CSV table of C-alpha atoms and ligand atoms in Angstrom, one decimal:
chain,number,residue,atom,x,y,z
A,1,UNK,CA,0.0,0.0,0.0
A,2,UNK,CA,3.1,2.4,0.7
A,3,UNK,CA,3.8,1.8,-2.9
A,4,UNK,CA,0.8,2.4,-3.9
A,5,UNK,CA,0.5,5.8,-2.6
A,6,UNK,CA,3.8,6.6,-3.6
A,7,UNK,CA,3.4,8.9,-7.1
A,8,UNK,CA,2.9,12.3,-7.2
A,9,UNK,CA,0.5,14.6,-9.3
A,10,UNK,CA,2.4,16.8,-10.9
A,11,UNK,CA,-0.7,18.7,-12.2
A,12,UNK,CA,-1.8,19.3,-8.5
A,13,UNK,CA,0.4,21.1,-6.2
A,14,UNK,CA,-1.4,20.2,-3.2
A,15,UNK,CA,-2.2,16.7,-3.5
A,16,UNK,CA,-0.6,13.3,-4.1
A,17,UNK,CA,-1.3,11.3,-7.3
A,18,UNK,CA,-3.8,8.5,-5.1
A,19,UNK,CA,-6.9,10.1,-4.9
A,20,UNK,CA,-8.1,10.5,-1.8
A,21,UNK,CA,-10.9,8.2,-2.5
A,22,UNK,CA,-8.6,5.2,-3.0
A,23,UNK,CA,-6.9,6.2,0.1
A,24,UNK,CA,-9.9,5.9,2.1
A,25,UNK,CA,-11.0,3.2,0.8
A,26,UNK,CA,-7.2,1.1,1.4
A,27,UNK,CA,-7.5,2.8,5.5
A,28,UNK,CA,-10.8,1.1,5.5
A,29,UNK,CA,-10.0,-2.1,4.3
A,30,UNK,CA,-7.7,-2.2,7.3
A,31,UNK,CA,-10.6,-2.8,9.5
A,32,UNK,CA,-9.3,-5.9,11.7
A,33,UNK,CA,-6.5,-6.1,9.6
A,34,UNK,CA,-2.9,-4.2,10.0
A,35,UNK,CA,-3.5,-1.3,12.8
A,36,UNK,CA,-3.9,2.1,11.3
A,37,UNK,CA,-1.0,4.3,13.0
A,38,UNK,CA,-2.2,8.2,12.9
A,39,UNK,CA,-0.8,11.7,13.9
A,40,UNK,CA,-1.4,15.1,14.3
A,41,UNK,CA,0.7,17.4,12.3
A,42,UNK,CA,0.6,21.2,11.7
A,43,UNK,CA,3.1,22.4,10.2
A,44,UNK,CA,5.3,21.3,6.6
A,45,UNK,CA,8.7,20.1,8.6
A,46,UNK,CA,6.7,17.8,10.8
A,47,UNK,CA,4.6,16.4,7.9
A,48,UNK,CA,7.3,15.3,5.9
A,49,UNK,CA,9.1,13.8,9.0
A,50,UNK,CA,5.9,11.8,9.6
A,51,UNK,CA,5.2,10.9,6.1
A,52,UNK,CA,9.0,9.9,5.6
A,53,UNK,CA,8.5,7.4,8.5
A,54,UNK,CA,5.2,5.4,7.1
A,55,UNK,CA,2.2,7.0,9.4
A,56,UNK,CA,-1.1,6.4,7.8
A,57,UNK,CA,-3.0,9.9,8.6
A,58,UNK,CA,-1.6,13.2,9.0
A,59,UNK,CA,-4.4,15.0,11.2
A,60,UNK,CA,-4.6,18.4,11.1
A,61,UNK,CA,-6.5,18.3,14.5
A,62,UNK,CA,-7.9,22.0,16.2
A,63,UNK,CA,-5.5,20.2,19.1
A,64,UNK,CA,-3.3,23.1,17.4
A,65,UNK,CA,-5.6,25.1,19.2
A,66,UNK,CA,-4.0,24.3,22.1
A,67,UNK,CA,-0.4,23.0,21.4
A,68,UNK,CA,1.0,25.5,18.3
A,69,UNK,CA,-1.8,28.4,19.3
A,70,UNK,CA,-1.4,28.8,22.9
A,71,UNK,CA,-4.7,29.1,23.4
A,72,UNK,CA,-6.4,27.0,26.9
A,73,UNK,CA,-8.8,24.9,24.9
A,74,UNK,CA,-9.8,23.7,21.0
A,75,UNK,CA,-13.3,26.0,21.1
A,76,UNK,CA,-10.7,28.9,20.4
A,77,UNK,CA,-9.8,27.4,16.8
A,78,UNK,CA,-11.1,29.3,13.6
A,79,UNK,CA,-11.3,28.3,10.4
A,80,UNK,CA,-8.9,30.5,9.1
A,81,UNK,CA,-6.1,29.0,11.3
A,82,UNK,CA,-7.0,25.4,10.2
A,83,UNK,CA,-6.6,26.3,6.6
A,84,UNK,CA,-3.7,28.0,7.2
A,85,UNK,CA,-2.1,24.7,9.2
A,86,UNK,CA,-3.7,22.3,6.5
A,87,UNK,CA,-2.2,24.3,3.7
A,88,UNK,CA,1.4,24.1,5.3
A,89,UNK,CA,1.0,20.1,5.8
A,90,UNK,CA,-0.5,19.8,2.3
A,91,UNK,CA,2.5,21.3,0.8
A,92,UNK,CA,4.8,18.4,2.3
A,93,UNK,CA,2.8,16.2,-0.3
A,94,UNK,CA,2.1,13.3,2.0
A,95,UNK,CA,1.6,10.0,0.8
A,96,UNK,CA,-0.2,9.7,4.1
A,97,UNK,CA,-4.2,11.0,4.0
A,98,UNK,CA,-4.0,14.7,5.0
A,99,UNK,CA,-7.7,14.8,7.5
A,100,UNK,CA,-8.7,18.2,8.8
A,101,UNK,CA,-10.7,19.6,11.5
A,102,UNK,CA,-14.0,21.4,10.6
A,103,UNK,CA,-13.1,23.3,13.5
A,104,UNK,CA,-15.8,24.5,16.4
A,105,UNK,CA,-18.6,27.0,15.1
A,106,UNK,CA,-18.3,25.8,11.4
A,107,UNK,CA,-20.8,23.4,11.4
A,108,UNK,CA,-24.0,24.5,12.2
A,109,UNK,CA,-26.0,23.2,9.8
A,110,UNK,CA,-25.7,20.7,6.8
A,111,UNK,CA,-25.3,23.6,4.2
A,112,UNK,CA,-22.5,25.0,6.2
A,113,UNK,CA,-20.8,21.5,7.2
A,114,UNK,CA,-20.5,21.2,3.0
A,115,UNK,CA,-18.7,24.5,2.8
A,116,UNK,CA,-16.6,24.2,5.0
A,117,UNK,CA,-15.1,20.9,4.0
A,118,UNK,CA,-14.8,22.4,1.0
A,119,UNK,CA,-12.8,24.6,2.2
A,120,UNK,CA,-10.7,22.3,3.8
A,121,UNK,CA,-10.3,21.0,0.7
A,122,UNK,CA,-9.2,23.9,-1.4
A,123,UNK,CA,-6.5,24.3,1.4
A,124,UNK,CA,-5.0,20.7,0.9
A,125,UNK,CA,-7.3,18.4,2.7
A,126,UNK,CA,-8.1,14.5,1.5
A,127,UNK,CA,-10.6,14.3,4.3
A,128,UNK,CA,-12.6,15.8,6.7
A,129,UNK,CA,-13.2,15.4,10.8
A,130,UNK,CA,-16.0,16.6,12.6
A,131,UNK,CA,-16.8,16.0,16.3
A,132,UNK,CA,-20.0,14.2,17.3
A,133,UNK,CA,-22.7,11.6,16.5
A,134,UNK,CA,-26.2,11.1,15.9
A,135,UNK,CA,-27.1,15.4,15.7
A,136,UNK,CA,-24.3,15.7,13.3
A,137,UNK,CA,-25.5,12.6,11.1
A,138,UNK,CA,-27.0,14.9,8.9
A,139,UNK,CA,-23.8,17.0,8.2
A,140,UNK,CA,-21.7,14.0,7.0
A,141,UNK,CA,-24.4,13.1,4.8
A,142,UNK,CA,-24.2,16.5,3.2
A,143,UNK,CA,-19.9,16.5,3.1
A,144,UNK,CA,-19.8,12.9,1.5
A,145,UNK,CA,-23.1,13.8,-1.0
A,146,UNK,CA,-20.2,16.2,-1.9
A,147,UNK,CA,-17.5,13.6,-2.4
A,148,UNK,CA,-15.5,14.5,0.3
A,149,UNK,CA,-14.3,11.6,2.5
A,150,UNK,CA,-15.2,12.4,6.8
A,151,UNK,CA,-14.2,11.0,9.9
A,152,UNK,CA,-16.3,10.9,12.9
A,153,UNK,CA,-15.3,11.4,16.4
A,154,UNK,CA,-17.0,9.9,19.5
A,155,UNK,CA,-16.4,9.5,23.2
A,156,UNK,CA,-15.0,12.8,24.5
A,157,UNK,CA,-15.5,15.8,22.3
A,158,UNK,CA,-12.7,18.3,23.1
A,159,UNK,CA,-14.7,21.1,21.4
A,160,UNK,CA,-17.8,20.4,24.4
A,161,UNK,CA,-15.0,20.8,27.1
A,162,UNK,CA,-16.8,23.8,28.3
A,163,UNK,CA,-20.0,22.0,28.7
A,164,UNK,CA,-18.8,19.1,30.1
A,165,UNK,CA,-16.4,21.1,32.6
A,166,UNK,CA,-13.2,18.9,31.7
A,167,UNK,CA,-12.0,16.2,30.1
A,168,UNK,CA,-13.4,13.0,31.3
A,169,UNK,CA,-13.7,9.1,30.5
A,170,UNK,CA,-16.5,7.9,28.1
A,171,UNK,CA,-18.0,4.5,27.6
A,172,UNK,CA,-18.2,3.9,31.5
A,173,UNK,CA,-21.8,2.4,32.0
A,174,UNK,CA,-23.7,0.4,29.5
A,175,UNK,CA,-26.1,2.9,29.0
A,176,UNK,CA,-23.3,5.6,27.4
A,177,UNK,CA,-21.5,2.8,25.7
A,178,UNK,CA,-25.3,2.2,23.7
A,179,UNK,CA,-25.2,5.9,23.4
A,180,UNK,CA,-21.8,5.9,21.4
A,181,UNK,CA,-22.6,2.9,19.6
A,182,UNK,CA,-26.0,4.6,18.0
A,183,UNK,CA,-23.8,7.6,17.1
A,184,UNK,CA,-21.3,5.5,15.4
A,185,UNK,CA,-24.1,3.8,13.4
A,186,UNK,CA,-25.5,6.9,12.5
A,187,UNK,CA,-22.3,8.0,11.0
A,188,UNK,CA,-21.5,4.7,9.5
A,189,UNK,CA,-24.9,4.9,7.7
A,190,UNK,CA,-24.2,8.6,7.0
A,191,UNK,CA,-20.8,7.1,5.1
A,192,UNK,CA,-17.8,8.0,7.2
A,193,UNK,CA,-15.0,5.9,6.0
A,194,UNK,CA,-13.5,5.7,10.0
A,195,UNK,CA,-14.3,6.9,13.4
A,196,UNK,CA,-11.9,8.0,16.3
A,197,UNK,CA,-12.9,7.3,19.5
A,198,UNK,CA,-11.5,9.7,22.3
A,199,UNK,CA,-11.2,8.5,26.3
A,200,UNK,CA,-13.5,5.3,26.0
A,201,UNK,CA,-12.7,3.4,28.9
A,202,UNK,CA,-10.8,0.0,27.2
A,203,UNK,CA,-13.4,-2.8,27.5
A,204,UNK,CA,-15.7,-0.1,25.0
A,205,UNK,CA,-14.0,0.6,22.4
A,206,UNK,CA,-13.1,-3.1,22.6
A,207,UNK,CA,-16.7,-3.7,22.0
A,208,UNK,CA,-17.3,-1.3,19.5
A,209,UNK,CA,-14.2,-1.7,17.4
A,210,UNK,CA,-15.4,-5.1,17.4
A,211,UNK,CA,-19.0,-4.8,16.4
A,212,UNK,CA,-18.4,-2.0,13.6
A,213,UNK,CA,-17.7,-2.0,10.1
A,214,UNK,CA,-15.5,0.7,9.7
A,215,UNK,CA,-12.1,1.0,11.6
A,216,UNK,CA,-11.9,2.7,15.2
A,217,UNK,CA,-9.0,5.1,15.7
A,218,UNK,CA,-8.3,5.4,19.5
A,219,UNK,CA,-7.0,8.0,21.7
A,220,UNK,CA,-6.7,7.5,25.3
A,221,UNK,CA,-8.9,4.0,24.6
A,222,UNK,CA,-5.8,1.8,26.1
A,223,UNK,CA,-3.8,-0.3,24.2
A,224,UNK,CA,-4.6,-2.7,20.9
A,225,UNK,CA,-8.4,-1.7,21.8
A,226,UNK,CA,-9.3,-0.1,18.2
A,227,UNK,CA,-8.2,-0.8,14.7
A,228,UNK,CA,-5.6,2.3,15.1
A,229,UNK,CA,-4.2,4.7,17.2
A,230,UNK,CA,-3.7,8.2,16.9
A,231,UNK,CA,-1.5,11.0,19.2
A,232,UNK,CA,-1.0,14.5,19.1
A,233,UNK,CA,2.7,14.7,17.7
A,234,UNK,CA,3.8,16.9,20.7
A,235,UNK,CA,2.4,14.2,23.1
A,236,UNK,CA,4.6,11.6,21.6
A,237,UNK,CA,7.6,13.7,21.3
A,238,UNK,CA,7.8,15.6,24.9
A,239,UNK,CA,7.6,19.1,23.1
A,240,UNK,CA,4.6,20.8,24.9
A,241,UNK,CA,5.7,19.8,28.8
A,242,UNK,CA,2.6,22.1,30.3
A,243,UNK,CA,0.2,19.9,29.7
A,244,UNK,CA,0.5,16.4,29.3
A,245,UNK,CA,-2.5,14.1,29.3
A,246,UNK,CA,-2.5,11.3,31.6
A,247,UNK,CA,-2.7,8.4,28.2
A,248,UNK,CA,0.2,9.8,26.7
A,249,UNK,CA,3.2,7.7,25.8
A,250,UNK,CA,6.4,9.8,25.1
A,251,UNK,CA,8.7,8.5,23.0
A,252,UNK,CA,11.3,11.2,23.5
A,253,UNK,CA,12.0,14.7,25.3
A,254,UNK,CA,12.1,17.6,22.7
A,255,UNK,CA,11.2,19.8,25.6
A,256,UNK,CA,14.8,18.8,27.5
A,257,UNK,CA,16.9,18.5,24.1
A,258,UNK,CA,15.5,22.0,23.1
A,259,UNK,CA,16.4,23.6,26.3
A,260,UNK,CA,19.8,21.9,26.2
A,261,UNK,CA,20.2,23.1,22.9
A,262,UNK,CA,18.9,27.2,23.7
A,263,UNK,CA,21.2,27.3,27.0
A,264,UNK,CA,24.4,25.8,24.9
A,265,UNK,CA,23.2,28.5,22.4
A,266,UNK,CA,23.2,31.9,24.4
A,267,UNK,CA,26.1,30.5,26.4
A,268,UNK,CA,28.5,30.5,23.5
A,269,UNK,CA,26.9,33.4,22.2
A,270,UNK,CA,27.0,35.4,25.4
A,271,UNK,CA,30.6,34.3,26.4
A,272,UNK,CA,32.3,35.1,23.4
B,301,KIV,O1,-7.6,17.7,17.3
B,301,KIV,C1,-7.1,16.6,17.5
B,301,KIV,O2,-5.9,16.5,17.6
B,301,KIV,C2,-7.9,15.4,17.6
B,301,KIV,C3,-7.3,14.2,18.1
B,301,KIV,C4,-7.2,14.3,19.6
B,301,KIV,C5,-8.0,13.0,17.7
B,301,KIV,O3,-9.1,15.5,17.3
């Protein structure tokens, strides 16, 4: 499948040769297969890094929001700054599917879900997310009558922080495990190609990932729970040290090496 995604489109300067079509349609044919490894990226460095080392979806999450941004919280994301961030992976021509984040307030209703994934699109995106289930069936079923691939996202919904005062585990009674379940079919039936499932407590998304047809992307789900995994890139390389949550899995310390680097820096600038 590398292979296959592996020429470039010379007549498009934002987008890979494999249309985005066929690339959904490989991720989905994963489903209980070979685990789908995903990542946030926002930026052109980062995406190429990623790309160069075989990850499966470059997510252009509104988690930039809060790790590139500065801001406390996703609900602060615009849609100007995603197509800005989407446009700067996009331009690292990823074999990997570039996803994007129809960020908070640019969703209200079906009309507007369509043009803003179009949107996303124009800026470099293969695919669409949007946070939610059964209220935002409707939506998807207005982005995909448009040929536009979506995600769906269940569990926790960072963008309902507010609401929900914090970030806490999903899936925890039988009652909100139905509860994601009917949103997931909803979806499916509304043709997402994948859902991620955010915080649902293991023995879940075990379940679900289990029981549905299209594959489940975890976050904070536990281990070999879903058919993939995905992590915020500065969760898995140490490089945002102010806020870490409690499921992620370093696999380095950027934070350290980049201090180490900066204090070498000014010294033997400042003592020369
Ligand atoms: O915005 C984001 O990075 C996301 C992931 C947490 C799945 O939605």
């Amino acid at each position: 499948m590398r292979r296959l995604f592996g020429f470039r489109n010379p007549a498009h300067p934002l987008q890979t040769a494999v249309p985005a079509h066929q690339k959904t349609a490989s991720l989905r044919a994963r489903k209980g297969g070979r685990p789908i490894a995903a990542l946030t990226a926002y930026d052109y460095p980062t995406a190429r890094l990623l790309d160069e080392c075989g990850v499966d979806i470059l997510l252009v999450g509104d988690s930039l929001g809060m790790v590139v941004l500065g801001f406390p919280d996703t609900t602060h994301v615009t849609l100007d700054h995603m197509l800005h961030h989407v446009a700067a992976v996009a331009r690292a021509k990823p074999q990997a599917l570039v996803v994007g984040d129809l960020p908070i307030h640019s969703y209200a209703t079906p009309a507007q879900a369509l043009e803003t994934a179009r949107k996303l699109v124009a800026a470099g995106a293969e695919a669409v997310k949007l946070e939610g289930g059964i209220r935002q069936a409707e939506k998807v079923r207005a982005i995909t009558g448009g040929g536009i691939p979506v995600m769906g996202h269940l569990g926790m919904l960072p963008q309902r922080v507010r609401e929900e005062g914090g970030y806490h585990k999903k899936g925890k009674t039988p009652e909100q495990a139905d509860a994601i379940r009917q949103g997931a079919q909803a979806l499916i039936d509304a043709g997402v190609f994948a859902i991620v499932l955010e915080s649902v407590i293991p023995e879940t998304a075990r379940i679900l990932s289990a029981s549905l047809p299209v594959p489940t992307i975890g976050i904070g789900c536990g281990d070999h729970t879903c058919d993939g995994e995905v992590a915020v890139i500065t969760d898995l390389l140490g490089s945002y040290p102010w806020f870490v949550p409690p499921f992620a899995r370093p696999e380095t310390d950027v934070a350290a090496a980049t201090r180490d680097a900066v204090k070498r820096y000014v010294s033997r600038v400042t003592n020369s």
